[in-house]
Tab-separated table of C-alpha atoms in Angstrom:
chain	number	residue	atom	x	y	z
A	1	UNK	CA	-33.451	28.529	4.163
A	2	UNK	CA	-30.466	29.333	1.713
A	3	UNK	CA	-28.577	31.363	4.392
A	4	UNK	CA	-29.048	28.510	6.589
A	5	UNK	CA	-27.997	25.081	3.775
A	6	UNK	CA	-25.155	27.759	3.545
A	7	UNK	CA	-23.936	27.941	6.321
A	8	UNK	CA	-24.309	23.971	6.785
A	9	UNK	CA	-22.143	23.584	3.474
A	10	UNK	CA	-19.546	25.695	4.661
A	11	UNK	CA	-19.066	24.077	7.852
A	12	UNK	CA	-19.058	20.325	5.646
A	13	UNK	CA	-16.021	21.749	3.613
A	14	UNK	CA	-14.679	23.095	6.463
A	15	UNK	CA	-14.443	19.957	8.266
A	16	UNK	CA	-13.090	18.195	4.822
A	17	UNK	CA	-10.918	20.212	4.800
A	18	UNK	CA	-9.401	19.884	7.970
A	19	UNK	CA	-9.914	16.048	8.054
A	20	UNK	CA	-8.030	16.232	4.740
A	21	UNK	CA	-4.985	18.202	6.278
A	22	UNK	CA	-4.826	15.908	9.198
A	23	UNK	CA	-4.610	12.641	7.085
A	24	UNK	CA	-2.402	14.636	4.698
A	25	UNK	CA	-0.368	15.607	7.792
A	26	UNK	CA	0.415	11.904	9.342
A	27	UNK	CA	1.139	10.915	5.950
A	28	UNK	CA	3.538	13.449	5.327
A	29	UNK	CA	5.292	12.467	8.508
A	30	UNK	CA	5.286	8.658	8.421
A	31	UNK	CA	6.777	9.496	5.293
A	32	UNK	CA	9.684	11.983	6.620
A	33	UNK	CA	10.656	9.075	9.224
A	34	UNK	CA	8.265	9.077	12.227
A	35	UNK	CA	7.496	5.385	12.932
A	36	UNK	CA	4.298	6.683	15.209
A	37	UNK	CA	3.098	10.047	14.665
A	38	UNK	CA	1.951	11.462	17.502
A	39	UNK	CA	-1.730	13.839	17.720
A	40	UNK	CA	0.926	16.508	18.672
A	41	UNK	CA	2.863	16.212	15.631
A	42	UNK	CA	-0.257	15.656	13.701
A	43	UNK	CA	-1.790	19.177	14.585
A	44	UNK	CA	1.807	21.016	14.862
A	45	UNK	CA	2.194	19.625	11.097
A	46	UNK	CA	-1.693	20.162	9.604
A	47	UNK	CA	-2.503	23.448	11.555
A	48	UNK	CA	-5.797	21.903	13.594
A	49	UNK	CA	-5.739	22.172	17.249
A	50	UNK	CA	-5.440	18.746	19.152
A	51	UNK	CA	-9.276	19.391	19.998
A	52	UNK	CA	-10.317	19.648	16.582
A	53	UNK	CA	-8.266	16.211	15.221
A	54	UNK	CA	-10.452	14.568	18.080
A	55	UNK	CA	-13.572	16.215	17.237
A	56	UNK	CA	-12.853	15.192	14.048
A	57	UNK	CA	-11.780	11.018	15.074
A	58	UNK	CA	-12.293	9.605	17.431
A	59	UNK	CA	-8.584	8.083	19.033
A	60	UNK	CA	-5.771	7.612	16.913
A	61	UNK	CA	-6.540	4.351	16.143
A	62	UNK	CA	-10.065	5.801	13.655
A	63	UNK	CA	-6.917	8.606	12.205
A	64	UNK	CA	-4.942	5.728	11.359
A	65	UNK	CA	-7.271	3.412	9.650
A	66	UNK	CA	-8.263	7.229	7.724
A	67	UNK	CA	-4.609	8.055	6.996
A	68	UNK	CA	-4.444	3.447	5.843
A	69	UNK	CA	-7.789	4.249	3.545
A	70	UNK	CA	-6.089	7.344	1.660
A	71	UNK	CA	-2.814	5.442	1.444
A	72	UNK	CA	-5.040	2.614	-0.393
A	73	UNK	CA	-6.728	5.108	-2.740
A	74	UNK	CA	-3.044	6.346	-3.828
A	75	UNK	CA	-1.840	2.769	-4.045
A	76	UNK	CA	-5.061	1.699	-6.667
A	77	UNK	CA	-3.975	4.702	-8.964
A	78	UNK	CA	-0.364	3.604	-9.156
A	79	UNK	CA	-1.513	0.193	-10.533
A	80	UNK	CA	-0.687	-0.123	-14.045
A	81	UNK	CA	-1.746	-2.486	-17.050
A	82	UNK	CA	0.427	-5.490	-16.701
A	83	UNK	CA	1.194	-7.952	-19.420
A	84	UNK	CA	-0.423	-11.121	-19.745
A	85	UNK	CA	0.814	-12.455	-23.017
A	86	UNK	CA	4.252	-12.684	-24.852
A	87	UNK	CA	8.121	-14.254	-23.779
A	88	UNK	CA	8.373	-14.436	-19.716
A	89	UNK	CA	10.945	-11.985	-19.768
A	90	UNK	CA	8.887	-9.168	-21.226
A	91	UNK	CA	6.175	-9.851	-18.362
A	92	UNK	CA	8.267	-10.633	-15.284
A	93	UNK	CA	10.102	-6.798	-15.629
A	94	UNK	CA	6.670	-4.872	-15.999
A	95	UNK	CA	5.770	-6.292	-12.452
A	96	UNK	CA	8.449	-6.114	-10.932
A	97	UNK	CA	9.568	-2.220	-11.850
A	98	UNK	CA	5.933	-1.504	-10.635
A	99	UNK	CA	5.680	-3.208	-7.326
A	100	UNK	CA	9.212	-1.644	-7.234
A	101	UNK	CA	7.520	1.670	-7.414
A	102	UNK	CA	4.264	0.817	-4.836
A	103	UNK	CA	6.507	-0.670	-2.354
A	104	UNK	CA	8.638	1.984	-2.143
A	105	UNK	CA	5.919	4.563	-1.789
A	106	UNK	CA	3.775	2.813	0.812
A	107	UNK	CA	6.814	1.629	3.228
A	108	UNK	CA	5.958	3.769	6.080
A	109	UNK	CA	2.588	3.737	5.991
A	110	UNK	CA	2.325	0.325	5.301
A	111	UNK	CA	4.948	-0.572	8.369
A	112	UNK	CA	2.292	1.196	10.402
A	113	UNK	CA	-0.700	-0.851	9.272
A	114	UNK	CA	1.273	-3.885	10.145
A	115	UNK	CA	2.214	-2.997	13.312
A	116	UNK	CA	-1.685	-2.177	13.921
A	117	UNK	CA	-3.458	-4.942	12.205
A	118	UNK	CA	-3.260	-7.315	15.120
A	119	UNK	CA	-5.576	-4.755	16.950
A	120	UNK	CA	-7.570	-3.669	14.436
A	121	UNK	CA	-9.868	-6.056	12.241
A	122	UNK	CA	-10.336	-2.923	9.402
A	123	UNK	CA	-6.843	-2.669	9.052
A	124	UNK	CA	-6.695	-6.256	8.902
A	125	UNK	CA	-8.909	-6.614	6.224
A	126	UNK	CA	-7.335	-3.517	4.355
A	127	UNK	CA	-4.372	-5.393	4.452
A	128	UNK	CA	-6.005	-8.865	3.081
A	129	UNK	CA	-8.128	-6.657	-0.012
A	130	UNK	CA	-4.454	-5.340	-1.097
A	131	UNK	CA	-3.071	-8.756	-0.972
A	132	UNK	CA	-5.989	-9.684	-2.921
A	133	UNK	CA	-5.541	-7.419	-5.691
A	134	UNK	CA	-1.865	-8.041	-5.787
A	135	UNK	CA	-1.952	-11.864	-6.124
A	136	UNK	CA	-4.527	-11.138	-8.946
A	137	UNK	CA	-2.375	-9.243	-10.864
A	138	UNK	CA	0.314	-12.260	-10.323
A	139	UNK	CA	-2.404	-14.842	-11.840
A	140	UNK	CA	-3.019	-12.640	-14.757
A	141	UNK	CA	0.727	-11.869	-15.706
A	142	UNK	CA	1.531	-15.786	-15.338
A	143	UNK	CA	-1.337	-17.292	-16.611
A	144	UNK	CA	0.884	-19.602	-19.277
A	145	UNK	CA	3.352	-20.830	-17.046
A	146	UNK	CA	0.142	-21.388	-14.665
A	147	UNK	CA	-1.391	-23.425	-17.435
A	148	UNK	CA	1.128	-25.149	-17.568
A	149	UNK	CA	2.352	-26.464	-14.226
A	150	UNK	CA	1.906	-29.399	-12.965
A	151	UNK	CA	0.847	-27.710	-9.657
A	152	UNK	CA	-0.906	-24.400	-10.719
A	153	UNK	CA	-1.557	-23.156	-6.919
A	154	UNK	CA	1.809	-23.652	-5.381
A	155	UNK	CA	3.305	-22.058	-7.926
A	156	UNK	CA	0.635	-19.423	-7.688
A	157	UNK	CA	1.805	-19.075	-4.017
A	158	UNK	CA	5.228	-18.978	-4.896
A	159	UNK	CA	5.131	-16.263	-7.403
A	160	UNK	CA	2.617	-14.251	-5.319
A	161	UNK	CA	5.202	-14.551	-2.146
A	162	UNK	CA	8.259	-13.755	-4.562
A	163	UNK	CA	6.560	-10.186	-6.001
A	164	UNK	CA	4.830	-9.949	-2.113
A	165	UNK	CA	5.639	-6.375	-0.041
A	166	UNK	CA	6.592	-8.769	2.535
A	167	UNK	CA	9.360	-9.720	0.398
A	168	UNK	CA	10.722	-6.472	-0.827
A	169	UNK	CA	10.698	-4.995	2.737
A	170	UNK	CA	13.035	-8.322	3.693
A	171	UNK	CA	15.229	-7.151	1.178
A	172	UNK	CA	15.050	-3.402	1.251
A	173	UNK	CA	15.147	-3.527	5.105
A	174	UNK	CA	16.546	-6.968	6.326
A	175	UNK	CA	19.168	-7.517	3.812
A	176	UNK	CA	19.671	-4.085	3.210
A	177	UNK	CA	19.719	-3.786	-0.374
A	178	UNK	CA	19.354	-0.783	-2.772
A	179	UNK	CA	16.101	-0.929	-4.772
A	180	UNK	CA	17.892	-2.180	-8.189
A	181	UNK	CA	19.407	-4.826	-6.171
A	182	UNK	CA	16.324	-5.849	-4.605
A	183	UNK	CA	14.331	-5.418	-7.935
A	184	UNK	CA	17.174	-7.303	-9.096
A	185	UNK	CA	16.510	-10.360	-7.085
A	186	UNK	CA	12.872	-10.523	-7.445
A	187	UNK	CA	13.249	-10.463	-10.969
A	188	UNK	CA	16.080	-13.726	-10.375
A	189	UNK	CA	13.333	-15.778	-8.362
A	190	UNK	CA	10.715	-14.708	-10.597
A	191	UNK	CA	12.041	-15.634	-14.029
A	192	UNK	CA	13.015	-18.965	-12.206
A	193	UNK	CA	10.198	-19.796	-10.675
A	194	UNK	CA	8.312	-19.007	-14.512
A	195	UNK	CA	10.940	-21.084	-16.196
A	196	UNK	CA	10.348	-23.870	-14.327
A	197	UNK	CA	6.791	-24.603	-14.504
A	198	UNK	CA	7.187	-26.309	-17.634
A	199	UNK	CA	9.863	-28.151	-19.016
A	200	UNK	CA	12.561	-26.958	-21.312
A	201	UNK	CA	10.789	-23.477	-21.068
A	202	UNK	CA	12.648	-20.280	-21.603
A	203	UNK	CA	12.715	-16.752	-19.952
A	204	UNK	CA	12.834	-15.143	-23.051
């Protein structure tokens, strides 16, 4: 009976393993550029044969929602304590340097789970849980000026939009701005958005 629960353990970590190296592997290239990894590319870059990655998922599709849940895991360790108290200023830069930092990390495999969500109600919902999480964060960082507004939910909305991925990916990609410049501007619409939600208020 030991040989034997051996032998089953060893194939379990062998099939981690190589279920690790293939997520590893489209992340790795969505990073380096490739819009679409292809199963080719995927076992050229982790090493296991084209039979194995579909022994191992079922289509692509079940390998991307894989590679979307690892991305998600990485993306809940780069979260950071965030400010909830003090002058606006010393909240609205916290925020904004770390969505800077997210953002720029997930891009490619974040363009891919957009491109997919239509088609694919996990993704979808992957999608709406990290949206979730982020617009909490923006209700505990402005929780005065929130207090304070005479409409606490659109400007809510408005903050949540202004720090959103959507955002930073129309001005990292659209408008083709550097990352400081970008950071730059969400930090503009932010501080005036906080400013304004009660009057006479200061950034600082």
């Amino acid at each position: 009976m030991g040989d034997r629960a051996a032998a089953v353990d060893g194939r379990h970590l062998r099939r981690q393993r190589s279920q690790d190296a293939v997520i590893e592997a489209i992340l790795d290239l969505l990073s380096a550029g490739r819009a679409q990894p292809t199963a080719v590319l995927v076992s050229e870059r982790s090493g296991v044969s084209m039979r194995s990655i579909f022994r191992l998922f079922v289509d692509m599709e079940a390998l991307h929602r894989a590679a979307i849940a690892r991305q998600s895991q990485r993306v809940t360790a780069m979260l950071v304590p965030l400010p909830s108290t003090g002058p606006l200023a010393d909240r609205v830069a916290p925020i904004v340097e770390n969505r800077a930092v997210i953002f720029e990390a997930i891009a490619p495999v974040r363009r891919l789970a957009v491109r997919l969500a239509p088609d694919s109600p996990p993704i979808r919902a992957e999608l709406a849980r990290a949206s979730q999480v982020f617009r909490g964060q923006v209700a505990e960082v402005f929780a005065p000026e929130l207090v304070g507004a005479a409409d606490a939910g659109a400007l809510l909305d408005a903050l949540d939009v202004a720090t959103s991925w959507e955002t930073w990916e129309r001005l990292r990609v659209g408008q083709g701005l550097d990352v400081r410049a970008a950071a730059a501007a969400v930090t503009l619409t932010v501080t005036a958005l906080g400013s304004g939600a009660r009057p006479g208020a200061r950034a600082a």
